[in-house]
Amino acid sequence: APVQVPGMAGVVAIAGGTVQTLALRRDGTVWAWGWNTSGQLGDGTTTDRSTPVQVRGLADVVAIAGGRWYSLALRHDGTVWAWGQNDSGQLGDGTTTDRSTPVQVQGLADVVAIAGAGWHTIALRRDGTVWAWGNNFYGQLGDGTTTNLRLTPVQVQGMADVVAIAG
């Protein structure tokens, strides 16, 4: 039966990843709980949590998303931040190193929407272009290649004036 999550008041958005749950509070902070083997809770540890912990170093967040063992946040300034598993470059920081606290996605600004997926990530910019990064084995990044890993965002080809994305 449903139970109330302790300590979670003023929540304006929620998101689920494969093994973690995220909540965005009215004050722009992000809270997470669940499995944390890759640091996807963003609290600087890999300790599983059955109650919410605040994601470290994030403020002014306007949107959140979860992926497979990683998490995302969109800040008011249009920057994207990611943490957790990064074996396919899905955090967009130019590496394949897991992160237990948020890192900024490189080379991406003016973002208005984010979406997490299995091993890749998607962002929509204010100009209507779509950008993606991470695993591309099946061409899921839409850049016209099957170059396996894209560690930083690449533009999805042949798309303009996009208003929504999903992963």
PDB file of C-alpha atoms in Angstrom, residues 33 41 48 51 77 103 107 121 130 145:
ATOM      1  CA  TRP A  33      16.733   7.548  -2.395  1.00  0.00           C
ATOM      2  CA  LEU A  41      21.842   9.323  -5.401  1.00  0.00           C
ATOM      3  CA  ASP A  48      21.945   2.674  -0.472  1.00  0.00           C
ATOM      4  CA  THR A  51      14.978   7.663   3.039  1.00  0.00           C
ATOM      5  CA  ASP A  77      20.568  28.762 -16.074  1.00  0.00           C
ATOM      6  CA  VAL A 103      29.131  17.042 -12.798  1.00  0.00           C
ATOM      7  CA  GLY A 107      29.477  21.925 -24.193  1.00  0.00           C
ATOM      8  CA  THR A 121      20.918  10.901 -22.431  1.00  0.00           C
ATOM      9  CA  VAL A 130      18.034  17.959 -29.795  1.00  0.00           C
ATOM     10  CA  THR A 145      26.686   7.056 -37.028  1.00  0.00           C
TER      11      THR A 145
END
